[in-house]
């Protein structure tokens, strides 16, 4: 029996292939690009999804390897709202597990699509790319599904019709799994048997828009009472503030409601470390990021000395060490008594939306808050980064802040895990057109992501600049030499994509952060390595900059150059040259270890 005999000729004529259905679903969720690497099990998927001359389909961006494809898809989820990654079976999908774990941790809706053996191939012979001990009597086809499942992800291998003429609902299943990623802000893993890609599947009728994908409305009761409670606390308060967390990052509607609320009642706001880059830190009401003793801004003084009521919005349910000042006990908001916690428990934070909509209907008078005067960072060599000072981690943030203050066009910072990551918390960021001006994986903390992330940022900035030439934003990677050497094969794509990036290469010849000893394992570089020759191979520009003024001059020049620009900074792995954040962390660790001098110094700092 065929579909035609079952549902009639007209229905059967309408049937799309699974590949067509997938393409439609990916586009519905805003996906115009997929990052991936090919392989025989993925060949049909590539043929089915790849963009055609007419602009249909999805543009496939090749990555240097699958982990990088996964990381780029994570960056895509951060800035476009949804990410897509395509690989071949097992050898291709398994290297994505770290990117998938990152996506779970950083709440990113990334769809990992993998080719898989044809249904007709299963149970016949052992198949290449499967895990197969040599004494095995049977083939295991499901290891990748199990591996991703072990990360707590929803996984599925799509299936075709079981009997000729019976329904094939693979297209619908694909939609449902992708929708689940979207709603829950979590990654999913989908294997597609290669013989199913061109099989006919039952057509699906997509909702009219993303708003209508049946997420339900807010079913948490008591919004009115919460609103009343906040209002009565506001009435008693003189200096309230909003403390904003990273669960806001995918919710533009909620972000703009909160800013409207803040502006209407003149209430200042700060973000957690993890929510850095979501808001314009040059806005008069913005107090910057706050993380206890690690924060050096005037905002910190205001928070710790003036604020009398905190509305804590969308911060993580479980306190995470780095986000609460490494449990140093210096995070004043963490233990603030007069605080309302709005963590957000509904899908797409609809409960929080209802609360802020409720608050905005009320007529309260605006608070008195004067924008705070700028405070220079402690660079260890006086408070400013003087022109002839050596540039290093101790004054890198101040140096970049000086540059950004004079430049209206935002820098989109991509700090790599290592010393660069810690130093980047003192950067003062402008609002980027991408909605994110500071992007990394602050919670999961995987090294090796900055260039795959920067590639996506640079691609999007290029698109914006093509549409609106006044947009002159710049992707700025800050990275140690160890981190750079993890991932520099990704540089080829900046050349291929003809995108622009400035890379600040903090060269100290060791894996410095976390280094505890002199073992060979910490030596990630060689003194003879000539980074300029490397950059030249990618048709880029580069210069070694030793002093602050040299750095500033060349940084400005980089902005005028297209392609890759790299600034090599000779960094010294010594305590005086560390960022303030790391100096404090090191001091805290020493004092916890019972070193008397460190204990005294810490006490003095925190009194
Ligand atoms: C994938 C991964 N491997 C290892 C680590 C542990 N780790 C964190 S920072 C670091 C060293 C960074 O060295 P480098 O990039 O040279 O920067 P530096 O700290 O020297 O400035 C290492 C190995 C990690 N976070 N992620």
Coordinates of C-alpha atoms in Angstrom, one line a residue, residues 11-601:
X11 CA -2.2 14.4 -0.4
X12 CA 0.5 12.2 -1.7
X13 CA 1.5 14.8 -4.3
X14 CA 1.9 17.3 -1.5
X15 CA 4.4 15.3 0.5
X16 CA 7.8 16.9 1.1
X17 CA 11.0 15.0 1.7
X18 CA 12.4 14.9 5.2
X19 CA 15.2 17.1 4.1
X20 CA 12.8 19.8 2.8
X21 CA 10.8 19.6 6.0
X22 CA 14.0 20.0 8.1
X23 CA 15.0 23.0 6.0
X24 CA 11.7 24.6 6.5
X25 CA 11.8 24.0 10.3
X26 CA 15.3 25.4 10.6
X27 CA 14.3 28.5 8.8
X28 CA 11.2 28.9 10.9
X29 CA 13.4 29.0 14.0
X30 CA 15.5 31.7 12.4
X31 CA 18.4 29.5 11.2
X32 CA 20.0 30.8 8.1
X33 CA 23.3 29.1 8.6
X34 CA 24.6 25.7 9.9
X35 CA 28.2 25.2 11.1
X36 CA 29.5 21.8 10.2
X37 CA 31.9 19.3 8.8
X38 CA 30.8 16.7 6.2
X39 CA 31.2 13.0 5.9
X40 CA 29.5 10.1 4.1
X41 CA 26.7 9.7 6.6
X42 CA 26.0 13.4 6.3
X43 CA 26.3 13.7 2.5
X44 CA 22.5 13.4 1.9
X45 CA 21.8 15.9 4.6
X46 CA 24.2 18.3 3.1
X47 CA 22.7 17.9 -0.4
X48 CA 19.2 18.4 1.0
X49 CA 19.9 21.4 3.3
X50 CA 22.6 23.3 1.4
X51 CA 21.5 26.7 0.1
X52 CA 20.6 26.8 -3.6
X53 CA 21.1 29.6 -6.2
X54 CA 17.6 30.9 -5.5
X55 CA 18.4 31.6 -1.9
X56 CA 16.4 28.6 -0.6
X57 CA 17.9 26.1 1.9
X58 CA 20.4 26.9 4.6
X59 CA 23.9 28.2 4.1
X60 CA 26.4 25.7 5.4
X61 CA 29.6 27.2 6.9
X62 CA 32.4 24.7 7.0
X63 CA 34.4 24.7 10.3
X64 CA 37.9 23.5 10.9
X65 CA 36.7 20.5 13.0
X66 CA 33.5 19.4 14.6
X67 CA 34.2 20.8 18.1
X68 CA 34.6 24.2 16.5
X69 CA 31.4 23.7 14.5
X70 CA 29.7 23.0 17.8
X71 CA 31.3 26.1 19.4
X72 CA 30.3 28.3 16.5
X73 CA 26.7 27.0 16.8
X74 CA 26.8 27.9 20.5
X75 CA 27.9 31.5 19.5
X76 CA 25.1 31.5 17.0
X77 CA 22.6 30.5 19.7
X78 CA 24.0 33.3 21.9
X79 CA 23.5 36.1 19.3
X80 CA 20.8 34.8 16.9
X81 CA 18.7 32.9 19.5
X82 CA 19.2 29.4 18.0
X83 CA 22.3 27.5 16.8
X84 CA 22.6 24.7 14.3
X85 CA 25.5 22.2 13.8
X86 CA 25.8 19.4 11.3
X87 CA 28.2 16.5 11.4
X88 CA 28.6 13.0 10.3
X89 CA 27.9 9.9 12.4
X90 CA 30.0 9.3 15.6
X91 CA 33.4 10.4 14.4
X92 CA 31.8 13.8 13.7
X93 CA 29.2 14.0 16.4
X94 CA 31.2 12.8 19.4
X95 CA 33.7 15.7 19.2
X96 CA 30.7 18.0 19.7
X97 CA 30.0 16.6 23.1
X98 CA 32.0 19.4 24.8
X99 CA 30.2 22.0 22.8
X100 CA 26.9 20.3 23.8
X101 CA 27.9 20.3 27.5
X102 CA 28.7 24.0 27.1
X103 CA 25.3 24.6 25.6
X104 CA 23.6 22.7 28.4
X105 CA 25.5 24.8 31.0
X106 CA 25.1 28.2 29.3
X107 CA 21.4 27.6 28.4
X108 CA 21.8 27.6 24.7
X109 CA 19.3 26.2 22.2
X110 CA 21.7 24.4 19.9
X111 CA 20.4 21.7 17.5
X112 CA 23.2 19.1 16.9
X113 CA 22.3 17.3 13.7
X114 CA 24.2 14.2 12.8
X115 CA 24.0 11.8 9.9
X116 CA 23.4 8.2 10.8
X117 CA 23.4 4.8 9.0
X118 CA 20.4 4.1 6.8
X119 CA 17.6 2.1 8.4
X120 CA 18.3 -0.5 5.8
X121 CA 22.0 -0.7 7.0
X122 CA 21.2 -1.4 10.6
X123 CA 21.7 -5.0 11.8
X124 CA 23.3 -6.1 8.6
X125 CA 27.1 -5.7 9.1
X126 CA 29.3 -3.7 11.5
X127 CA 29.5 -0.2 10.1
X128 CA 32.5 2.1 9.9
X129 CA 32.6 4.9 12.5
X130 CA 30.9 2.7 15.1
X131 CA 32.7 1.9 18.3
X132 CA 33.6 -1.7 17.9
X133 CA 35.9 -3.7 20.2
X134 CA 37.6 -6.4 18.1
X135 CA 36.0 -9.3 20.0
X136 CA 32.5 -7.9 19.6
X137 CA 29.7 -10.2 18.3
X138 CA 27.3 -7.4 17.7
X139 CA 27.3 -3.8 16.5
X140 CA 26.2 -0.9 18.7
X141 CA 24.6 1.9 16.7
X142 CA 23.5 4.1 19.6
X143 CA 26.7 5.2 21.3
X144 CA 26.4 8.8 20.2
X145 CA 22.8 9.0 21.3
X146 CA 23.8 7.6 24.6
X147 CA 26.7 10.0 25.0
X148 CA 24.6 13.1 24.4
X149 CA 21.8 11.6 26.5
X150 CA 24.3 11.3 29.3
X151 CA 24.8 15.0 29.3
X152 CA 21.1 15.4 30.1
X153 CA 20.0 16.3 26.6
X154 CA 17.0 15.2 24.7
X155 CA 18.2 12.9 21.9
X156 CA 16.5 11.1 19.1
X157 CA 17.2 9.2 15.9
X158 CA 14.5 10.1 13.4
X159 CA 12.6 7.1 12.0
X160 CA 10.9 6.5 8.7
X161 CA 7.7 4.6 8.1
X162 CA 7.8 1.1 9.4
X163 CA 5.6 -0.4 6.7
X164 CA 5.1 0.8 3.2
X165 CA 2.2 3.3 3.1
X166 CA 2.1 3.9 6.9
X167 CA 2.6 7.4 8.1
X168 CA 6.1 8.9 8.1
X169 CA 6.2 11.5 10.8
X170 CA 9.9 12.2 10.8
X171 CA 9.4 15.9 9.8
X172 CA 7.0 16.5 12.6
X173 CA 9.3 14.9 15.1
X174 CA 12.1 17.1 13.9
X175 CA 9.9 20.1 14.5
X176 CA 9.0 19.0 18.0
X177 CA 12.5 18.4 19.1
X178 CA 13.8 21.7 17.7
X179 CA 10.8 23.5 19.3
X180 CA 11.8 21.9 22.6
X181 CA 15.3 23.3 22.3
X182 CA 13.8 26.7 21.6
X183 CA 11.4 26.7 24.5
X184 CA 13.7 25.3 27.2
X185 CA 16.9 27.0 26.0
X186 CA 18.7 23.7 25.9
X187 CA 20.6 21.8 23.2
X188 CA 19.2 18.7 21.5
X189 CA 20.8 15.9 19.5
X190 CA 19.2 14.5 16.4
X191 CA 20.5 11.6 14.2
X192 CA 19.1 11.3 10.7
X193 CA 19.4 8.0 8.9
X194 CA 20.9 8.7 5.6
X195 CA 18.2 6.8 3.6
X196 CA 15.5 8.9 5.3
X197 CA 16.7 12.3 4.0
X198 CA 14.9 12.0 0.7
X199 CA 12.1 9.9 2.0
X200 CA 8.6 11.5 1.8
X201 CA 7.3 12.6 5.2
X202 CA 3.9 13.9 6.2
X203 CA 3.7 17.7 5.6
X204 CA 3.6 20.0 8.6
X205 CA 1.8 23.2 9.0
X206 CA 4.1 25.5 10.9
X207 CA 2.6 28.0 13.4
X208 CA 2.2 31.6 12.1
X209 CA 5.2 32.8 14.1
X210 CA 7.6 31.8 16.9
X211 CA 5.2 33.5 19.3
X212 CA 2.7 30.8 18.6
X213 CA 4.5 27.6 19.2
X214 CA 2.3 26.6 22.0
X215 CA 4.4 27.5 25.1
X216 CA 1.2 28.3 27.0
X217 CA 0.9 31.5 29.0
X218 CA 2.1 32.1 32.5
X219 CA 0.4 29.6 34.7
X220 CA 2.1 30.6 37.9
X221 CA -0.6 32.3 40.0
X222 CA -0.1 35.3 42.4
X223 CA 1.5 37.8 40.0
X224 CA -0.7 40.6 41.4
X225 CA 0.4 39.8 45.0
X226 CA 4.1 39.8 44.0
X227 CA 3.6 43.1 42.2
X228 CA 1.9 44.6 45.3
X229 CA 4.7 43.4 47.5
X230 CA 7.4 44.9 45.3
X231 CA 5.5 48.2 45.2
X232 CA 5.2 48.3 49.0
X233 CA 9.0 47.7 49.3
X234 CA 9.6 50.4 46.7
X235 CA 7.5 52.8 48.7
X236 CA 9.8 52.3 51.7
X237 CA 13.0 52.5 49.7
X238 CA 15.2 55.4 48.9
X239 CA 17.8 53.8 46.8
X240 CA 16.5 50.6 45.1
X241 CA 18.3 48.8 42.3
X242 CA 17.8 45.9 39.9
X243 CA 20.3 43.1 39.8
X244 CA 20.1 41.3 36.5
X245 CA 21.1 37.8 35.6
X246 CA 22.0 35.8 32.6
X247 CA 18.6 34.1 32.1
X248 CA 17.7 37.3 30.4
X249 CA 20.0 36.7 27.5
X250 CA 17.5 35.1 25.2
X251 CA 14.5 37.3 26.2
X252 CA 14.5 40.6 24.3
X253 CA 11.0 41.3 25.4
X254 CA 11.8 40.9 29.1
X255 CA 15.0 42.9 28.7
X256 CA 13.3 45.8 27.2
X257 CA 10.4 45.7 29.8
X258 CA 13.0 45.8 32.6
X259 CA 14.9 48.8 31.0
X260 CA 11.6 50.6 30.5
X261 CA 10.8 50.0 34.1
X262 CA 14.2 51.2 35.2
X263 CA 14.0 54.3 33.1
X264 CA 10.5 55.2 34.1
X265 CA 11.2 55.1 37.8
X266 CA 14.9 56.1 37.6
X267 CA 16.1 52.9 39.2
X268 CA 19.7 51.9 38.5
X269 CA 20.7 48.4 37.5
X270 CA 23.7 46.2 37.6
X271 CA 24.3 42.7 36.1
X272 CA 25.9 39.6 37.4
X273 CA 29.3 38.6 35.9
X274 CA 27.6 36.1 33.7
X275 CA 25.2 38.6 32.3
X276 CA 28.0 41.0 31.3
X277 CA 27.6 42.4 27.8
X278 CA 23.8 42.3 27.8
X279 CA 23.4 46.0 28.6
X280 CA 25.1 49.2 27.7
X281 CA 27.5 50.0 30.6
X282 CA 27.7 53.6 29.4
X283 CA 24.0 54.1 30.1
X284 CA 23.5 56.6 32.9
X285 CA 21.4 54.1 35.0
X286 CA 23.8 51.2 34.5
X287 CA 26.0 50.4 37.5
X288 CA 28.0 47.9 35.4
X289 CA 28.7 44.3 36.5
X290 CA 28.9 43.6 40.2
X291 CA 30.7 40.8 41.8
X292 CA 31.7 41.9 45.3
X293 CA 35.4 42.6 45.9
X294 CA 36.3 41.8 42.3
X295 CA 34.4 44.9 41.1
X296 CA 36.3 48.2 41.0
X297 CA 33.6 50.5 39.6
X298 CA 31.9 53.4 41.3
X299 CA 28.8 51.2 40.9
X300 CA 30.2 48.9 43.5
X301 CA 30.6 51.7 46.1
X302 CA 27.0 52.8 45.4
X303 CA 25.7 49.2 45.7
X304 CA 27.5 48.5 48.9
X305 CA 26.9 51.9 50.6
X306 CA 23.7 53.4 49.2
X307 CA 21.3 50.7 48.0
X308 CA 18.6 49.8 50.4
X309 CA 16.4 47.5 48.3
X310 CA 17.4 45.0 45.6
X311 CA 15.1 43.4 42.9
X312 CA 17.1 40.4 41.8
X313 CA 16.0 39.2 38.4
X314 CA 16.8 36.1 36.4
X315 CA 20.0 35.1 38.2
X316 CA 20.8 31.4 38.4
X317 CA 18.8 29.2 40.8
X318 CA 22.0 27.5 42.1
X319 CA 24.7 30.0 43.2
X320 CA 27.8 29.4 41.1
X321 CA 31.1 30.1 42.7
X322 CA 32.6 32.6 40.2
X323 CA 29.3 34.6 40.0
X324 CA 29.1 35.1 43.8
X325 CA 32.6 36.5 44.3
X326 CA 34.1 33.0 44.7
X327 CA 32.3 32.6 48.1
X328 CA 34.7 35.2 49.6
X329 CA 31.7 36.6 51.5
X330 CA 32.2 40.0 49.8
X331 CA 29.2 39.8 47.5
X332 CA 26.8 42.2 49.2
X333 CA 23.8 41.4 47.1
X334 CA 24.1 37.6 47.7
X335 CA 23.3 38.2 51.4
X336 CA 21.2 41.4 51.1
X337 CA 18.3 41.3 53.5
X338 CA 15.9 43.6 51.8
X339 CA 15.7 41.8 48.5
X340 CA 13.0 40.4 46.2
X341 CA 14.1 37.3 44.2
X342 CA 12.5 36.9 40.8
X343 CA 14.3 33.9 39.4
X344 CA 11.7 33.1 36.7
X345 CA 10.3 29.6 36.6
X346 CA 8.0 29.7 33.6
X347 CA 8.8 28.8 30.0
X348 CA 10.3 31.8 28.3
X349 CA 10.2 33.7 31.6
X350 CA 6.5 34.5 31.1
X351 CA 6.1 34.8 34.8
X352 CA 8.6 37.6 34.9
X353 CA 7.1 39.3 31.9
X354 CA 3.7 39.4 33.7
X355 CA 5.3 40.9 36.8
X356 CA 7.1 43.7 35.0
X357 CA 4.0 44.4 32.9
X358 CA 2.1 44.7 36.1
X359 CA 4.7 47.0 37.7
X360 CA 4.6 49.2 34.6
X361 CA 0.8 49.8 35.0
X362 CA 1.4 51.4 38.4
X363 CA 1.9 55.0 39.1
X364 CA 4.8 55.5 41.5
X365 CA 7.0 58.5 41.6
X366 CA 10.5 58.3 40.1
X367 CA 13.5 57.9 42.5
X368 CA 16.4 60.3 42.8
X369 CA 19.5 58.9 41.2
X370 CA 22.4 60.8 39.8
X371 CA 24.7 59.1 37.3
X372 CA 28.0 58.1 39.0
X373 CA 31.3 59.7 38.1
X374 CA 33.8 57.3 36.4
X375 CA 36.3 55.7 38.6
X376 CA 39.8 54.7 37.2
X377 CA 40.8 51.1 37.7
X378 CA 43.6 50.0 39.9
X379 CA 46.4 49.0 37.5
X380 CA 49.1 48.5 40.0
X381 CA 51.2 51.2 38.5
X382 CA 49.1 54.1 39.7
X383 CA 45.5 54.4 38.7
X384 CA 45.8 55.1 35.0
X385 CA 47.6 53.2 32.3
X386 CA 50.3 55.8 31.4
X387 CA 51.6 55.9 27.8
X388 CA 55.0 54.6 28.5
X389 CA 53.9 51.9 31.0
X390 CA 54.4 48.3 29.8
X391 CA 51.0 47.0 28.7
X392 CA 50.1 43.8 30.4
X393 CA 47.1 42.2 32.2
X394 CA 47.3 44.7 35.1
X395 CA 46.4 47.6 32.8
X396 CA 44.9 45.9 29.8
X397 CA 41.3 46.6 30.8
X398 CA 42.0 50.3 31.6
X399 CA 43.8 50.6 28.2
X400 CA 40.9 49.2 26.3
X401 CA 38.4 51.2 28.4
X402 CA 40.3 54.4 27.4
X403 CA 40.1 53.4 23.8
X404 CA 36.4 52.5 24.0
X405 CA 35.5 55.7 25.8
X406 CA 36.9 57.7 22.9
X407 CA 35.3 55.5 20.3
X408 CA 31.5 55.6 19.7
X409 CA 31.6 52.3 17.8
X410 CA 31.2 49.3 20.2
X411 CA 33.9 46.6 20.6
X412 CA 32.4 43.1 20.9
X413 CA 34.8 41.5 23.3
X414 CA 35.6 37.8 23.1
X415 CA 37.7 36.9 26.1
X416 CA 39.3 33.4 26.1
X417 CA 39.4 31.4 29.3
X418 CA 42.7 32.0 31.0
X419 CA 44.1 35.3 32.5
X420 CA 42.3 37.1 29.6
X421 CA 38.9 36.0 31.0
X422 CA 39.5 37.4 34.4
X423 CA 41.0 40.7 33.1
X424 CA 37.9 41.1 30.9
X425 CA 35.5 41.6 33.8
X426 CA 36.9 45.2 34.2
X427 CA 36.1 46.1 30.7
X428 CA 33.4 48.7 30.3
X429 CA 31.2 47.7 27.4
X430 CA 29.0 49.5 25.0
X431 CA 25.7 48.1 23.6
X432 CA 26.4 46.2 20.4
X433 CA 24.0 45.8 17.5
X434 CA 24.3 42.1 18.2
X435 CA 22.8 42.6 21.7
X436 CA 26.0 41.2 23.2
X437 CA 29.3 43.1 23.5
X438 CA 31.1 40.6 25.8
X439 CA 30.8 36.9 24.8
X440 CA 32.4 33.8 26.2
X441 CA 31.3 30.8 28.1
X442 CA 31.6 32.1 31.6
X443 CA 30.1 29.2 33.5
X444 CA 31.4 26.2 31.6
X445 CA 34.8 27.8 31.2
X446 CA 36.0 25.8 28.2
X447 CA 39.2 27.1 26.6
X448 CA 39.2 26.8 22.8
X449 CA 36.0 28.7 22.0
X450 CA 37.1 32.3 21.4
X451 CA 37.9 32.0 17.7
X452 CA 34.9 29.8 16.7
X453 CA 32.8 32.4 18.6
X454 CA 34.6 35.4 17.1
X455 CA 34.0 33.9 13.6
X456 CA 30.2 34.1 14.1
X457 CA 30.4 37.6 15.6
X458 CA 32.6 38.8 12.7
X459 CA 30.3 37.2 10.2
X460 CA 27.2 38.9 11.7
X461 CA 29.0 42.3 12.0
X462 CA 30.0 42.1 8.4
X463 CA 26.4 41.5 7.4
X464 CA 25.2 44.5 9.4
X465 CA 28.0 46.7 8.0
X466 CA 27.0 45.7 4.4
X467 CA 23.5 46.8 5.1
X468 CA 24.4 49.9 7.1
X469 CA 28.0 51.2 6.4
X470 CA 27.9 53.5 9.5
X471 CA 28.0 50.4 11.7
X472 CA 31.7 50.0 12.5
X473 CA 31.6 47.5 15.4
X474 CA 34.7 45.3 15.8
X475 CA 35.2 41.8 17.1
X476 CA 38.0 41.9 19.7
X477 CA 39.5 38.6 20.9
X478 CA 41.6 38.7 24.0
X479 CA 43.5 35.5 24.3
X480 CA 46.6 33.8 25.9
X481 CA 49.1 32.0 23.7
X482 CA 48.0 28.6 25.1
X483 CA 44.4 29.4 24.2
X484 CA 45.3 30.7 20.8
X485 CA 47.3 27.6 19.9
X486 CA 44.3 25.5 20.9
X487 CA 42.2 26.8 18.0
X488 CA 44.3 28.8 15.5
X489 CA 43.2 26.5 12.7
X490 CA 40.0 28.4 12.8
X491 CA 41.8 31.5 11.4
X492 CA 41.5 30.2 7.9
X493 CA 37.8 31.0 8.0
X494 CA 38.3 34.7 8.7
X495 CA 40.3 34.7 5.5
X496 CA 37.7 32.7 3.6
X497 CA 34.7 34.7 5.0
X498 CA 36.6 38.0 4.5
X499 CA 35.7 39.1 8.0
X500 CA 37.5 41.5 10.3
X501 CA 38.8 40.7 13.8
X502 CA 41.4 42.2 16.2
X503 CA 43.2 39.6 18.2
X504 CA 45.0 40.6 21.4
X505 CA 47.6 37.8 21.8
X506 CA 48.8 37.9 25.4
X507 CA 52.0 36.1 25.0
X508 CA 53.7 34.7 28.2
X509 CA 54.8 31.3 26.7
X510 CA 53.0 29.3 29.4
X511 CA 49.5 28.1 30.4
X512 CA 49.6 30.6 33.2
X513 CA 46.1 30.5 34.8
X514 CA 46.0 27.6 37.2
X515 CA 49.7 26.9 36.7
X516 CA 51.0 25.1 39.8
X517 CA 54.6 24.0 39.2
X518 CA 57.1 24.1 36.4
X519 CA 56.2 20.9 34.7
X520 CA 56.5 20.5 30.9
X521 CA 52.7 20.3 30.8
X522 CA 52.5 24.1 31.4
X523 CA 54.7 24.9 28.4
X524 CA 52.4 25.7 25.6
X525 CA 54.7 27.8 23.4
X526 CA 58.2 28.2 22.2
X527 CA 60.3 31.4 22.4
X528 CA 61.2 30.9 18.7
X529 CA 57.6 30.9 17.6
X530 CA 57.0 33.8 15.2
X531 CA 53.3 34.7 15.4
X532 CA 53.8 37.4 12.7
X533 CA 54.7 34.8 10.0
X534 CA 51.6 32.9 11.0
X535 CA 49.4 35.9 10.7
X536 CA 51.0 36.7 7.4
X537 CA 50.0 33.3 6.0
X538 CA 46.4 34.3 6.7
X539 CA 47.0 37.6 4.9
X540 CA 46.6 39.5 8.2
X541 CA 48.5 42.3 9.9
X542 CA 50.3 42.2 13.2
X543 CA 52.6 44.0 15.5
X544 CA 54.3 43.5 18.8
X545 CA 53.3 46.2 21.2
X546 CA 55.1 46.7 24.5
X547 CA 53.9 50.1 25.8
X548 CA 50.4 51.3 26.4
X549 CA 50.8 54.1 23.9
X550 CA 52.1 51.7 21.2
X551 CA 49.2 49.4 21.9
X552 CA 46.7 52.2 21.7
X553 CA 48.0 53.5 18.4
X554 CA 48.1 50.1 16.8
X555 CA 44.7 49.1 18.1
X556 CA 43.2 52.2 16.4
X557 CA 45.0 51.3 13.2
X558 CA 43.7 47.7 13.4
X559 CA 40.2 49.1 13.3
X560 CA 41.0 50.6 9.8
X561 CA 42.5 47.3 8.6
X562 CA 40.4 44.5 7.1
X563 CA 40.9 40.8 7.8
X564 CA 42.9 39.6 10.7
X565 CA 44.8 42.1 12.9
X566 CA 46.8 40.7 15.7
X567 CA 48.5 42.6 18.5
X568 CA 51.2 40.6 20.3
X569 CA 51.6 41.7 23.9
X570 CA 54.7 40.3 25.7
X571 CA 53.0 39.4 29.0
X572 CA 55.0 38.6 32.1
X573 CA 53.6 35.7 34.3
X574 CA 54.4 37.5 37.5
X575 CA 52.0 38.7 40.3
X576 CA 52.5 42.4 39.8
X577 CA 51.4 42.1 36.2
X578 CA 48.1 40.3 36.9
X579 CA 44.7 41.8 36.6
X580 CA 43.1 43.1 39.8
X581 CA 40.7 40.2 39.7
X582 CA 43.4 37.6 39.8
X583 CA 45.6 39.4 42.3
X584 CA 42.6 39.3 44.7
X585 CA 41.7 35.7 44.0
X586 CA 45.3 34.7 44.6
X587 CA 45.4 36.7 47.8
X588 CA 42.2 35.1 49.0
X589 CA 43.5 31.6 48.2
X590 CA 46.7 32.3 50.1
X591 CA 44.8 33.7 53.1
X592 CA 42.5 30.6 53.1
X593 CA 45.6 28.5 53.1
X594 CA 46.7 30.2 56.3
X595 CA 49.5 32.5 55.1
X596 CA 49.7 35.1 57.8
X597 CA 50.6 38.1 55.6
X598 CA 47.9 37.2 53.1
X599 CA 45.3 36.8 55.9
X600 CA 46.1 40.3 57.2
X601 CA 46.0 41.8 53.8

